[in-house]
GROMACS .gro file of C-alpha atoms in nm:
model
  278
    1MET     CA    1   0.021   6.222  -3.786
    2LYS     CA    2  -0.209   6.353  -3.518
    3ASN     CA    3  -0.535   6.153  -3.527
    4GLU     CA    4  -0.500   6.047  -3.892
    5ASN     CA    5  -0.388   5.698  -3.985
    6ILE     CA    6  -0.152   5.664  -4.281
    7ILE     CA    7  -0.431   5.587  -4.531
    8GLN     CA    8  -0.626   5.896  -4.428
    9LEU     CA    9  -0.308   6.102  -4.457
   10VAL     CA   10  -0.243   5.978  -4.811
   11GLU     CA   11  -0.600   6.063  -4.909
   12SER     CA   12  -0.582   6.411  -4.759
   13GLN     CA   13  -0.246   6.488  -4.923
   14TYR     CA   14  -0.321   6.333  -5.263
   15ALA     CA   15  -0.393   6.658  -5.447
   16GLU     CA   16  -0.070   6.813  -5.318
   17LEU     CA   17   0.152   6.537  -5.456
   18SER     CA   18   0.348   6.546  -5.781
   19ARG     CA   19   0.228   6.344  -6.081
   20GLN     CA   20   0.475   6.062  -6.011
   21GLU     CA   21   0.401   6.060  -5.639
   22ARG     CA   22   0.028   6.030  -5.713
   23LYS     CA   23   0.100   5.702  -5.890
   24VAL     CA   24   0.246   5.568  -5.567
   25ALA     CA   25  -0.038   5.711  -5.359
   26LEU     CA   26  -0.303   5.552  -5.580
   27LYS     CA   27  -0.137   5.213  -5.546
   28VAL     CA   28  -0.127   5.254  -5.168
   29LEU     CA   29  -0.495   5.349  -5.149
   30GLN     CA   30  -0.609   5.067  -5.379
   31GLU     CA   31  -0.387   4.785  -5.249
   32PRO     CA   32  -0.255   4.870  -4.900
   33GLU     CA   33  -0.209   4.507  -4.797
   34LYS     CA   34  -0.010   4.426  -5.110
   35ILE     CA   35   0.219   4.725  -5.054
   36GLN     CA   36   0.323   4.575  -4.719
   37GLN     CA   37   0.469   4.275  -4.903
   38LEU     CA   38   0.670   4.472  -5.158
   39SER     CA   39   1.024   4.603  -5.145
   40ILE     CA   40   1.086   4.961  -5.252
   41ASN     CA   41   1.235   4.828  -5.578
   42ARG     CA   42   0.931   4.613  -5.656
   43LEU     CA   43   0.691   4.895  -5.579
   44ALA     CA   44   0.886   5.137  -5.798
   45GLU     CA   45   0.881   4.888  -6.083
   46SER     CA   46   0.509   4.811  -6.048
   47VAL     CA   47   0.397   5.176  -6.069
   48GLY     CA   48   0.667   5.298  -6.308
   49VAL     CA   49   0.851   5.545  -6.086
   50SER     CA   50   1.199   5.575  -5.937
   51ASN     CA   51   1.302   5.470  -5.586
   52ALA     CA   52   1.373   5.837  -5.516
   53THR     CA   53   1.008   5.922  -5.592
   54ILE     CA   54   0.892   5.669  -5.334
   55THR     CA   55   1.138   5.805  -5.079
   56ARG     CA   56   1.006   6.159  -5.133
   57PHE     CA   57   0.650   6.030  -5.108
   58VAL     CA   58   0.696   5.849  -4.775
   59LYS     CA   59   0.871   6.151  -4.626
   60LYS     CA   60   0.572   6.364  -4.721
   61MET     CA   61   0.366   6.106  -4.533
   62GLN     CA   62   0.577   6.185  -4.225
   63CYS     CA   63   0.777   5.861  -4.238
   64SER     CA   64   1.157   5.855  -4.232
   65ASN     CA   65   1.182   5.568  -4.481
   66PHE     CA   66   0.980   5.309  -4.673
   67TYR     CA   67   1.011   5.052  -4.394
   68GLU     CA   68   0.849   5.288  -4.144
   69PHE     CA   69   0.577   5.363  -4.398
   70LYS     CA   70   0.496   4.991  -4.426
   71LEU     CA   71   0.480   4.964  -4.048
   72GLN     CA   72   0.225   5.246  -4.042
   73LEU     CA   73   0.020   5.063  -4.306
   74ALA     CA   74   0.026   4.747  -4.097
   75LYS     CA   75  -0.108   4.941  -3.799
   76VAL     CA   76  -0.414   5.045  -3.996
   77GLY     CA   77  -0.515   4.679  -4.036
   78ALA     CA   78  -0.844   4.569  -4.178
   79VAL     CA   79  -1.115   4.830  -4.215
   80PRO     CA   80  -1.378   4.758  -3.949
   81GLU     CA   81  -1.726   4.668  -4.063
   82GLN     CA   82  -1.967   4.958  -4.073
   83THR     CA   83  -2.240   4.947  -3.814
   84VAL     CA   84  -2.568   4.857  -3.978
   85PRO     CA   85  -2.843   5.104  -3.884
   86THR     CA   86  -3.109   4.981  -3.648
   87LYS     CA   87  -3.390   4.802  -3.829
   88GLY     CA   88  -3.679   5.025  -3.913
   89THR     CA   89  -3.476   5.333  -3.997
   90ILE     CA   90  -3.494   5.483  -4.346
   91ALA     CA   91  -3.125   5.407  -4.396
   92ASP     CA   92  -3.195   5.041  -4.320
   93ASP     CA   93  -3.493   5.033  -4.555
   94VAL     CA   94  -3.282   5.163  -4.844
   95TYR     CA   95  -2.998   4.922  -4.759
   96ASN     CA   96  -3.238   4.626  -4.760
   97PHE     CA   97  -3.386   4.745  -5.089
   98TYR     CA   98  -3.043   4.749  -5.251
   99GLN     CA   99  -2.963   4.407  -5.110
  100LYS     CA  100  -3.282   4.257  -5.252
  101VAL     CA  101  -3.224   4.406  -5.598
  102LEU     CA  102  -2.858   4.300  -5.607
  103LYS     CA  103  -2.923   3.946  -5.489
  104ALA     CA  104  -3.212   3.892  -5.727
  105THR     CA  105  -3.016   4.033  -6.021
  106GLN     CA  106  -2.713   3.819  -5.940
  107GLN     CA  107  -2.933   3.510  -5.947
  108LEU     CA  108  -3.076   3.608  -6.286
  109LEU     CA  109  -2.739   3.664  -6.456
  110ASP     CA  110  -2.592   3.391  -6.674
  111PRO     CA  111  -2.208   3.391  -6.670
  112LYS     CA  112  -2.193   3.253  -7.025
  113THR     CA  113  -2.413   3.533  -7.156
  114LEU     CA  114  -2.202   3.792  -6.974
  115THR     CA  115  -1.890   3.649  -7.137
  116ALA     CA  116  -2.059   3.656  -7.479
  117VAL     CA  117  -2.167   4.019  -7.425
  118VAL     CA  118  -1.813   4.124  -7.339
  119GLN     CA  119  -1.676   3.941  -7.642
  120LEU     CA  120  -1.927   4.109  -7.874
  121ILE     CA  121  -1.837   4.451  -7.735
  122ARG     CA  122  -1.468   4.377  -7.791
  123GLN     CA  123  -1.536   4.276  -8.152
  124SER     CA  124  -1.761   4.572  -8.232
  125GLN     CA  125  -1.659   4.821  -8.497
  126ARG     CA  126  -1.868   5.090  -8.329
  127LEU     CA  127  -2.074   5.055  -8.012
  128TYR     CA  128  -2.394   5.255  -7.967
  129LEU     CA  129  -2.570   5.281  -7.632
  130PHE     CA  130  -2.944   5.343  -7.647
  131GLY     CA  131  -3.136   5.477  -7.347
  132LEU     CA  132  -3.420   5.719  -7.287
  133GLY     CA  133  -3.501   5.909  -6.967
  134SER     CA  134  -3.312   5.774  -6.668
  135SER     CA  135  -3.160   5.503  -6.886
  136GLY     CA  136  -3.018   5.782  -7.100
  137TYR     CA  137  -2.810   5.909  -6.808
  138THR     CA  138  -2.684   5.557  -6.749
  139ALA     CA  139  -2.601   5.521  -7.119
  140ASN     CA  140  -2.396   5.842  -7.111
  141GLU     CA  141  -2.201   5.722  -6.807
  142MET     CA  142  -2.125   5.385  -6.967
  143ALA     CA  143  -2.020   5.545  -7.296
  144GLN     CA  144  -1.765   5.759  -7.110
  145ARG     CA  145  -1.620   5.450  -6.943
  146LEU     CA  146  -1.586   5.269  -7.275
  147ILE     CA  147  -1.426   5.569  -7.446
  148ARG     CA  148  -1.168   5.584  -7.167
  149MET     CA  149  -1.081   5.224  -7.250
  150GLY     CA  150  -1.026   5.312  -7.615
  151ILE     CA  151  -1.356   5.162  -7.735
  152THR     CA  152  -1.543   5.361  -8.000
  153ALA     CA  153  -1.873   5.427  -7.822
  154PHE     CA  154  -2.164   5.667  -7.871
  155ALA     CA  155  -2.455   5.733  -7.634
  156MET     CA  156  -2.788   5.792  -7.808
  157THR     CA  157  -3.041   5.939  -7.562
  158ASP     CA  158  -3.285   6.101  -7.803
  159SER     CA  159  -3.536   5.881  -7.990
  160HIS     CA  160  -3.505   6.084  -8.311
  161MET     CA  161  -3.126   6.049  -8.314
  162MET     CA  162  -3.157   5.679  -8.237
  163TYR     CA  163  -3.367   5.626  -8.547
  164ILE     CA  164  -3.141   5.839  -8.770
  165THR     CA  165  -2.830   5.659  -8.645
  166SER     CA  166  -2.991   5.318  -8.693
  167GLY     CA  167  -3.044   5.402  -9.059
  168ILE     CA  168  -2.669   5.436  -9.123
  169MET     CA  169  -2.550   5.140  -8.918
  170GLN     CA  170  -2.376   4.848  -9.085
  171PRO     CA  171  -2.246   4.498  -9.008
  172GLY     CA  172  -1.987   4.517  -8.731
  173ASP     CA  173  -2.183   4.778  -8.536
  174VAL     CA  174  -2.333   4.679  -8.200
  175ILE     CA  175  -2.611   4.841  -7.997
  176LEU     CA  176  -2.625   4.808  -7.619
  177VAL     CA  177  -2.983   4.891  -7.525
  178LEU     CA  178  -3.074   4.990  -7.169
  179SER     CA  179  -3.447   4.964  -7.108
  180THR     CA  180  -3.610   4.854  -6.784
  181SER     CA  181  -3.942   4.778  -6.954
  182GLY     CA  182  -3.811   4.658  -7.291
  183ASN     CA  183  -4.135   4.794  -7.431
  184THR     CA  184  -4.048   5.151  -7.534
  185SER     CA  185  -4.179   5.176  -7.891
  186GLU     CA  186  -3.935   5.447  -8.007
  187VAL     CA  187  -3.636   5.245  -7.892
  188ASN     CA  188  -3.766   4.921  -8.038
  189GLN     CA  189  -3.834   5.083  -8.376
  190ALA     CA  190  -3.478   5.214  -8.389
  191VAL     CA  191  -3.344   4.870  -8.293
  192MET     CA  192  -3.548   4.710  -8.571
  193ALA     CA  193  -3.407   4.954  -8.827
  194ALA     CA  194  -3.052   4.888  -8.707
  195LYS     CA  195  -3.093   4.511  -8.732
  196LYS     CA  196  -3.209   4.546  -9.092
  197ASN     CA  197  -2.872   4.711  -9.160
  198GLY     CA  198  -2.679   4.425  -9.000
  199ALA     CA  199  -2.614   4.564  -8.651
  200GLN     CA  200  -2.619   4.327  -8.354
  201VAL     CA  201  -2.815   4.403  -8.039
  202ILE     CA  202  -2.741   4.352  -7.671
  203ALA     CA  203  -3.030   4.422  -7.435
  204ILE     CA  204  -3.026   4.484  -7.061
  205THR     CA  205  -3.383   4.490  -6.938
  206GLY     CA  206  -3.607   4.419  -6.641
  207PHE     CA  207  -3.851   4.190  -6.819
  208SER     CA  208  -3.786   3.836  -6.943
  209HIS     CA  209  -4.054   3.873  -7.211
  210SER     CA  210  -4.063   4.194  -7.413
  211PRO     CA  211  -4.042   4.319  -7.775
  212LEU     CA  212  -3.685   4.431  -7.712
  213LEU     CA  213  -3.579   4.090  -7.586
  214GLU     CA  214  -3.726   3.923  -7.894
  215GLN     CA  215  -3.511   4.142  -8.121
  216SER     CA  216  -3.190   4.100  -7.926
  217ASP     CA  217  -2.896   3.881  -8.017
  218LEU     CA  218  -2.791   3.873  -7.651
  219ALA     CA  219  -2.993   3.972  -7.347
  220LEU     CA  220  -2.930   4.019  -6.976
  221VAL     CA  221  -3.236   4.034  -6.752
  222VAL     CA  222  -3.207   4.224  -6.424
  223LYS     CA  223  -3.439   4.248  -6.127
  224ASN     CA  224  -3.703   4.510  -6.194
  225SER     CA  225  -3.695   4.742  -5.893
  226ASN     CA  226  -4.068   4.795  -5.924
  227PHE     CA  227  -4.114   4.432  -5.823
  228VAL     CA  228  -3.933   4.484  -5.493
  229ASP     CA  229  -4.104   4.653  -5.197
  230ASN     CA  230  -4.046   4.992  -5.349
  231SER     CA  231  -4.341   5.206  -5.249
  232ARG     CA  232  -4.124   5.485  -5.105
  233PHE     CA  233  -3.797   5.450  -5.297
  234VAL     CA  234  -3.751   5.442  -5.673
  235ASN     CA  235  -3.422   5.372  -5.851
  236SER     CA  236  -3.489   5.192  -6.176
  237GLN     CA  237  -3.121   5.215  -6.277
  238PHE     CA  238  -2.960   5.041  -5.981
  239ALA     CA  239  -2.973   4.688  -6.125
  240LEU     CA  240  -2.868   4.812  -6.470
  241THR     CA  241  -2.568   4.991  -6.320
  242TYR     CA  242  -2.468   4.675  -6.133
  243VAL     CA  243  -2.459   4.478  -6.458
  244LEU     CA  244  -2.266   4.753  -6.638
  245ASP     CA  245  -2.012   4.750  -6.355
  246ILE     CA  246  -1.968   4.376  -6.408
  247ILE     CA  247  -1.921   4.424  -6.784
  248THR     CA  248  -1.672   4.706  -6.723
  249THR     CA  249  -1.472   4.494  -6.480
  250MET     CA  250  -1.464   4.204  -6.726
  251LEU     CA  251  -1.345   4.431  -7.007
  252LEU     CA  252  -1.068   4.568  -6.788
  253LYS     CA  253  -0.922   4.217  -6.758
  254ASP     CA  254  -0.786   4.293  -7.106
  255ASP     CA  255  -0.441   4.450  -7.065
  256HIS     CA  256  -0.498   4.682  -7.362
  257TYR     CA  257  -0.819   4.829  -7.217
  258ARG     CA  258  -0.664   4.852  -6.870
  259ALA     CA  259  -0.362   5.040  -7.007
  260LYS     CA  260  -0.586   5.281  -7.199
  261MET     CA  261  -0.803   5.339  -6.892
  262ASP     CA  262  -0.501   5.401  -6.668
  263GLN     CA  263  -0.356   5.639  -6.926
  264THR     CA  264  -0.682   5.833  -6.955
  265VAL     CA  265  -0.738   5.852  -6.579
  266GLU     CA  266  -0.383   5.976  -6.527
  267MET     CA  267  -0.429   6.240  -6.799
  268ILE     CA  268  -0.753   6.361  -6.641
  269MET     CA  269  -0.603   6.375  -6.293
  270ASN     CA  270  -0.295   6.556  -6.420
  271ASN     CA  271  -0.516   6.810  -6.595
  272LYS     CA  272  -0.718   6.869  -6.277
  273LEU     CA  273  -0.404   6.907  -6.074
  274LYS     CA  274  -0.187   7.071  -6.342
  275ASN     CA  275  -0.104   7.365  -6.120
  276LYS     CA  276   0.065   7.142  -5.864
  277LYS     CA  277   0.443   7.109  -5.870
  278GLU     CA  278   0.598   6.796  -6.019
   0.00000   0.00000   0.00000
């Protein structure tokens, strides 16, 4: 294996593996410690492949059998902590900025509200994500995640389309609004129109008092990055993305959504690597 450890080898060879072998590789990369505790039969069952597939896979990883492969995994051990840059460097400044935003946002989040948000998303007939500017990019990203889980989701990133769509909403529809200020008039007007038609509103915003918050059925307040020492670094979406990652993770606790996501990811990967041999 030259200077590569077994994990690095799996990563470097991933694109060259067959579709079934990639299932094994992904499990190895995501849960290396768990793999060490499994027999070849249990591993085959957990990823839905044959024992022969695992045998072919480990041989491609330059191991004579599955037992040797597990020994190589054990040698990798825990990933060492990354060295934190010396204080005063730009890398350290950005790291500290992220830490401040994350910690402050975590302290603001209410677990009960997060649970209620996830439940409302699960019950929605259609889910619309509203966001303008940078929040629009975040809305598009989140909509793609939800679609991969089998949730009917639409990203609205144009104020005119927001207002048109709000006019045809009905009870059972839910809007997830991403707005750091909570004070964007075009967004708030569209939200008002949607509520008149019976839609429910979830807001993720950086202000605890805003017109958007007043209209919302559920609201999650994040740390506004402008309120952190942010004179040289601006990322208004970082806290919003953190909360969306939490919501995504909570949704994926549902076996149905997890199965849909796994199916979609596998389909995408197979399409990207469709020219590789099975």
